[in-house]
Short mmCIF file of C-alpha atoms in Angstrom, two decimals:
data_model
loop_
_atom_site.label_atom_id
_atom_site.label_comp_id
_atom_site.label_asym_id
_atom_site.label_seq_id
_atom_site.Cartn_x
_atom_site.Cartn_y
_atom_site.Cartn_z
CA MET W 1 91.64 55.66 -15.92
CA ASP W 2 88.35 53.85 -15.00
CA ASN W 3 87.59 50.87 -16.47
CA SER W 4 84.86 49.90 -14.70
CA ALA W 5 82.41 50.54 -16.95
CA ALA W 6 84.02 49.26 -19.58
CA HIS W 7 82.72 45.70 -21.43
CA PRO W 8 84.22 43.40 -24.22
CA VAL W 9 82.49 43.17 -27.37
CA ASP W 10 80.62 39.97 -26.99
CA ASN W 11 77.39 38.35 -27.85
CA VAL W 12 74.33 37.68 -25.36
CA SER W 13 75.16 35.81 -22.28
CA ARG W 14 74.10 31.94 -22.68
CA ALA W 15 72.31 32.53 -19.33
CA ARG W 16 70.08 35.06 -20.59
CA THR W 17 66.20 34.60 -21.91
CA VAL W 18 65.06 36.65 -24.86
CA VAL W 19 61.54 37.03 -26.10
CA VAL W 20 60.94 38.04 -30.08
CA THR W 21 57.46 38.98 -30.80
CA GLY W 22 56.43 37.80 -33.96
CA GLY W 23 59.69 35.28 -33.95
CA THR W 24 58.29 32.63 -36.49
CA ARG W 25 59.29 34.29 -40.16
CA GLY W 26 60.70 36.94 -41.98
CA VAL W 27 62.81 39.47 -39.89
CA GLY W 28 61.49 38.40 -36.72
CA ALA W 29 62.85 34.65 -37.18
CA GLY W 30 66.10 36.12 -38.48
CA ILE W 31 66.22 38.02 -34.93
CA ALA W 32 65.35 34.64 -33.36
CA ARG W 33 67.83 32.68 -34.68
CA ALA W 34 70.58 35.21 -34.39
CA PHE W 35 70.04 35.36 -30.53
CA ALA W 36 69.64 31.63 -30.61
CA GLU W 37 73.22 31.26 -31.70
CA THR W 38 74.94 33.18 -28.86
CA GLY W 39 73.45 30.48 -26.51
CA ALA W 40 70.45 32.24 -25.48
CA ARG W 41 66.99 30.80 -24.41
CA VAL W 42 64.96 32.11 -27.09
CA LEU W 43 60.96 32.30 -27.07
CA ALA W 44 59.19 33.37 -30.18
CA CYS W 45 55.70 34.85 -29.91
CA ALA W 46 53.14 34.88 -32.53
CA ARG W 47 49.54 33.47 -33.35
CA ARG W 48 50.59 30.87 -35.49
CA PRO W 49 53.63 28.55 -34.92
CA PRO W 50 56.41 28.88 -37.46
CA GLU W 51 55.71 26.26 -40.85
CA ARG W 52 59.37 24.82 -40.00
CA PRO W 53 60.48 24.82 -36.11
CA LEU W 54 63.46 27.20 -35.56
CA LYS W 55 66.68 25.44 -34.26
CA GLY W 56 67.08 26.57 -30.41
CA VAL W 57 64.15 28.61 -30.38
CA GLU W 58 60.85 27.87 -28.42
CA PHE W 59 57.66 28.94 -29.70
CA SER W 60 54.66 30.56 -27.52
CA PRO W 61 51.42 31.09 -28.80
CA LEU W 62 50.30 34.83 -28.15
CA ASP W 63 47.88 37.50 -29.45
CA LEU W 64 49.94 40.47 -29.00
CA ARG W 65 46.53 42.48 -29.20
CA ASP W 66 45.10 40.82 -26.02
CA PRO W 67 46.61 42.66 -23.11
CA LEU W 68 45.48 40.16 -20.80
CA ALA W 69 46.93 37.22 -22.44
CA VAL W 70 50.21 39.54 -22.91
CA GLN W 71 50.44 39.76 -19.14
CA ALA W 72 49.84 36.43 -18.49
CA PHE W 73 52.58 35.30 -20.78
CA PHE W 74 54.98 37.61 -19.18
CA ALA W 75 54.22 36.82 -15.69
CA ALA W 76 54.64 32.96 -16.04
CA LEU W 77 58.42 33.96 -16.99
CA PRO W 78 60.81 32.83 -14.48
CA ARG W 79 63.29 35.48 -15.94
CA LEU W 80 63.60 37.92 -18.81
CA ASP W 81 66.92 39.64 -20.08
CA VAL W 82 65.88 40.95 -23.49
CA LEU W 83 62.65 41.85 -25.40
CA VAL W 84 62.50 42.53 -28.88
CA ASN W 85 59.39 44.09 -30.36
CA ASN W 86 59.30 42.64 -33.79
CA ALA W 87 55.61 41.95 -34.58
CA GLY W 88 53.87 44.30 -36.91
CA GLY W 89 53.58 45.05 -40.48
CA THR W 90 50.36 46.08 -42.83
CA PRO W 91 49.02 45.81 -46.01
CA TYR W 92 49.12 48.02 -49.09
CA ARG W 93 46.28 50.10 -48.12
CA ARG W 94 45.65 53.57 -49.44
CA LEU W 95 44.01 55.84 -46.79
CA ALA W 96 41.00 56.68 -48.63
CA ASP W 97 40.36 52.85 -49.50
CA ALA W 98 39.71 51.69 -45.82
CA GLY W 99 37.87 53.23 -42.82
CA ALA W 100 39.28 54.56 -39.72
CA GLU W 101 38.70 51.44 -38.05
CA ARG W 102 40.95 49.33 -40.13
CA HIS W 103 44.15 51.87 -39.92
CA ALA W 104 43.37 52.23 -36.17
CA ARG W 105 44.10 47.97 -36.18
CA VAL W 106 47.73 48.85 -37.99
CA VAL W 107 48.70 51.01 -35.52
CA GLU W 108 47.15 48.90 -32.72
CA LEU W 109 49.94 46.30 -33.90
CA ASN W 110 52.55 48.41 -34.64
CA LEU W 111 52.46 50.78 -31.72
CA ILE W 112 50.13 49.80 -29.18
CA ALA W 113 51.04 46.34 -28.91
CA PRO W 114 54.98 47.13 -28.44
CA LEU W 115 53.91 49.47 -25.63
CA THR W 116 51.45 46.54 -23.71
CA ALA W 117 54.46 44.04 -24.18
CA SER W 118 57.30 46.70 -22.81
CA LEU W 119 55.03 47.22 -19.96
CA ALA W 120 54.23 43.56 -19.31
CA ALA W 121 57.66 42.84 -19.43
CA TYR W 122 59.01 45.86 -17.43
CA GLU W 123 59.82 44.16 -13.90
CA HIS W 124 61.72 41.48 -15.10
CA LEU W 125 63.79 43.65 -17.23
CA ARG W 126 64.05 45.97 -14.19
CA ARG W 127 65.50 42.98 -12.02
CA SER W 128 67.71 41.75 -14.69
CA ARG W 129 69.04 45.18 -15.95
CA GLY W 130 67.70 44.14 -19.16
CA SER W 131 67.04 45.69 -22.51
CA VAL W 132 64.48 46.31 -24.82
CA VAL W 133 64.84 46.47 -28.95
CA MET W 134 62.20 48.16 -30.77
CA ILE W 135 62.11 47.29 -34.40
CA GLY W 136 61.46 50.37 -36.37
CA SER W 137 61.44 50.87 -40.05
CA VAL W 138 62.43 53.51 -42.22
CA SER W 139 58.70 54.48 -43.30
CA GLY W 140 58.48 56.36 -39.78
CA GLY W 141 60.58 58.62 -40.72
CA ARG W 142 59.28 59.70 -44.61
CA PRO W 143 55.97 59.82 -46.64
CA SER W 144 54.67 56.02 -46.77
CA PRO W 145 51.94 56.49 -49.29
CA GLY W 146 49.72 52.95 -49.15
CA SER W 147 51.07 52.43 -45.57
CA ALA W 148 50.47 55.66 -43.89
CA ALA W 149 48.73 54.16 -40.75
CA TYR W 150 52.18 51.84 -40.41
CA GLY W 151 54.72 54.73 -41.31
CA ALA W 152 52.72 56.90 -38.55
CA ALA W 153 53.06 54.22 -35.76
CA LYS W 154 56.74 53.22 -36.57
CA ALA W 155 57.14 57.03 -35.77
CA GLY W 156 55.25 56.84 -32.82
CA LEU W 157 57.16 53.88 -31.84
CA ALA W 158 60.66 55.25 -32.19
CA ASN W 159 59.54 58.46 -30.06
CA LEU W 160 58.17 55.94 -27.70
CA ALA W 161 61.51 54.36 -27.02
CA ALA W 162 62.97 57.35 -26.87
CA SER W 163 61.02 58.53 -23.93
CA MET W 164 60.96 55.02 -22.26
CA ALA W 165 64.85 54.77 -22.25
CA VAL W 166 64.33 58.33 -20.63
CA GLU W 167 62.36 56.73 -17.69
CA TRP W 168 63.70 53.31 -17.40
CA ALA W 169 67.39 54.29 -16.97
CA PRO W 170 69.49 53.22 -15.83
CA GLU W 171 67.87 49.82 -15.19
CA VAL W 172 66.64 49.36 -18.50
CA ARG W 173 67.97 49.97 -21.70
CA VAL W 174 65.41 50.75 -24.76
CA ASN W 175 66.89 51.16 -28.40
CA THR W 176 65.16 51.19 -31.71
CA LEU W 177 66.37 49.26 -34.96
CA VAL W 178 65.42 51.76 -38.15
CA VAL W 179 64.92 48.87 -40.38
CA GLY W 180 64.97 49.63 -44.61
CA MET W 181 63.81 46.98 -47.33
CA VAL W 182 64.48 43.24 -46.43
CA ARG W 183 64.08 40.32 -48.47
CA THR W 184 62.30 37.70 -47.04
CA GLU W 185 59.49 34.86 -48.21
CA LEU W 186 56.72 37.68 -48.47
CA SER W 187 59.30 40.29 -50.64
CA HIS W 188 56.85 39.72 -53.94
CA LEU W 189 54.01 41.12 -52.31
CA HIS W 190 55.52 44.23 -51.91
CA TYR W 191 58.24 44.27 -54.82
CA GLY W 192 56.91 42.10 -57.28
CA GLY W 193 59.04 38.82 -58.97
CA PRO W 194 62.84 38.70 -59.00
CA ASP W 195 62.77 41.53 -61.36
CA GLY W 196 61.07 43.92 -59.12
CA ILE W 197 63.33 42.85 -56.31
CA ALA W 198 66.24 43.46 -58.39
CA ALA W 199 65.50 46.77 -59.78
CA VAL W 200 64.35 48.03 -56.01
CA SER W 201 67.80 46.51 -54.77
CA ARG W 202 69.27 48.78 -57.13
CA THR W 203 67.90 51.87 -55.34
CA VAL W 204 69.98 50.92 -52.18
CA PRO W 205 73.47 52.54 -52.01
CA LEU W 206 74.78 48.97 -51.27
CA GLY W 207 73.05 47.54 -53.96
CA ARG W 208 70.74 44.85 -52.14
CA LEU W 209 68.30 44.32 -49.93
CA ALA W 210 68.63 43.36 -46.35
CA VAL W 211 68.08 39.64 -45.27
CA PRO W 212 66.75 38.93 -42.15
CA ASP W 213 70.18 37.90 -40.55
CA ASP W 214 71.42 41.28 -40.80
CA VAL W 215 68.71 42.61 -38.58
CA GLY W 216 69.07 39.69 -36.19
CA ALA W 217 73.02 40.79 -35.95
CA ALA W 218 72.18 44.35 -35.03
CA ALA W 219 69.48 43.24 -32.34
CA VAL W 220 71.86 41.40 -30.71
CA PHE W 221 74.50 43.80 -30.62
CA LEU W 222 71.91 46.58 -29.03
CA ALA W 223 70.93 43.81 -26.47
CA SER W 224 74.44 42.90 -25.77
CA ASP W 225 77.39 44.08 -23.31
CA ALA W 226 79.09 45.93 -26.14
CA ALA W 227 76.07 47.97 -26.26
CA ALA W 228 75.90 48.69 -22.22
CA TYR W 229 76.03 52.73 -22.95
CA ILE W 230 73.85 52.92 -25.74
CA THR W 231 70.26 53.82 -24.86
CA GLY W 232 67.47 55.84 -26.35
CA ALA W 233 69.10 55.39 -29.80
CA SER W 234 67.92 54.83 -33.61
CA LEU W 235 69.98 52.14 -35.30
CA HIS W 236 69.53 52.41 -39.02
CA VAL W 237 69.81 48.85 -40.98
CA HIS W 238 68.89 50.14 -44.43
CA GLY W 239 72.08 49.84 -46.31
CA GLY W 240 72.77 53.46 -46.80
CA GLY W 241 69.06 54.39 -47.44
CA GLU W 242 67.14 55.94 -50.83
CA ARG W 243 68.92 57.13 -53.19
CA PRO W 244 67.49 60.78 -53.35
CA ALA W 245 65.06 60.79 -56.92
CA PHE W 246 66.46 64.19 -57.78
CA LEU W 247 69.77 62.86 -58.41
CA ASP W 248 68.22 60.45 -61.26
CA ALA W 249 66.03 63.77 -62.38
CA THR W 250 68.83 66.45 -62.72
CA THR W 251 70.67 67.24 -66.23
CA ALA W 252 73.46 68.80 -64.17
CA HIS W 253 76.70 67.18 -62.57
CA ARG W 254 75.46 63.77 -64.67
CA GLU W 255 78.28 61.10 -64.90
CA PRO W 256 79.33 60.45 -68.38
CA PRO W 257 78.09 57.17 -70.28
CA VAL W 258 80.32 54.36 -70.35
CA GLY W 259 83.08 54.51 -72.86
CA ARG W 260 82.80 58.49 -73.05
CA SER W 261 86.12 60.28 -71.32
CA ASP W 262 85.60 63.35 -68.89
CA ARG W 263 87.09 65.57 -71.73
CA ASP W 264 84.33 64.18 -74.43
CA HIS W 265 81.90 64.89 -71.93
CA ASP W 266 82.92 68.37 -71.03
CA ARG W 267 83.28 69.10 -74.80
CA GLY W 268 79.17 68.16 -74.89
CA LYS W 269 80.16 65.35 -77.76
#
């Protein structure tokens, strides 16, 4: 048996350098923390510094929508092993409530910026035989009313990653984390207060929203030697997804209310 390609289940090597875009808060901060805990050198890029410094994480100011600044940033790095394209997001905005240029900026941040960063990082990653982790979204695989441009961009991001994985193999691995609903400091803007967050959590099969550390752990795995034969993949980090709405609407095969036996239910009591 040839074990030459086998790798132990390990974390990112202590010698590696990791860049996390948008790594100063929310999901990005969780990803940056997870890589820092492996002993890697972690650089978090964003336009503004974190409100509180992240232990083991270096902050680098960078506007990812400025191609020249992005190219200069990566050119100045001595080496790079992992690029996590996390920067993104969108406000709630129905399509007809804004002009095309506003929606185009959402696509720019969530699709064009990851492409720009990946191209700028390519030579580093090729030399180090590194990897790219795209932070996608379940919004890219289903209708996304109120954030249609975001959903379209995330759908494009998953396709971009799959194509990139083929073009850049075998030197660079490229994978996507398809992330579901995450509880962050901004959750109230999307789900409301505690009651809203609790109600939304009940729609997830695992019974809770993700936390940033859940996404961070998955990103570390995809960048590690344990995932050495994984590229072009989409790993869903969504707690089982969303319960189909028809299950709550159907009148067939409903579970009996608490306190009633199956026999009583069958008799129509």
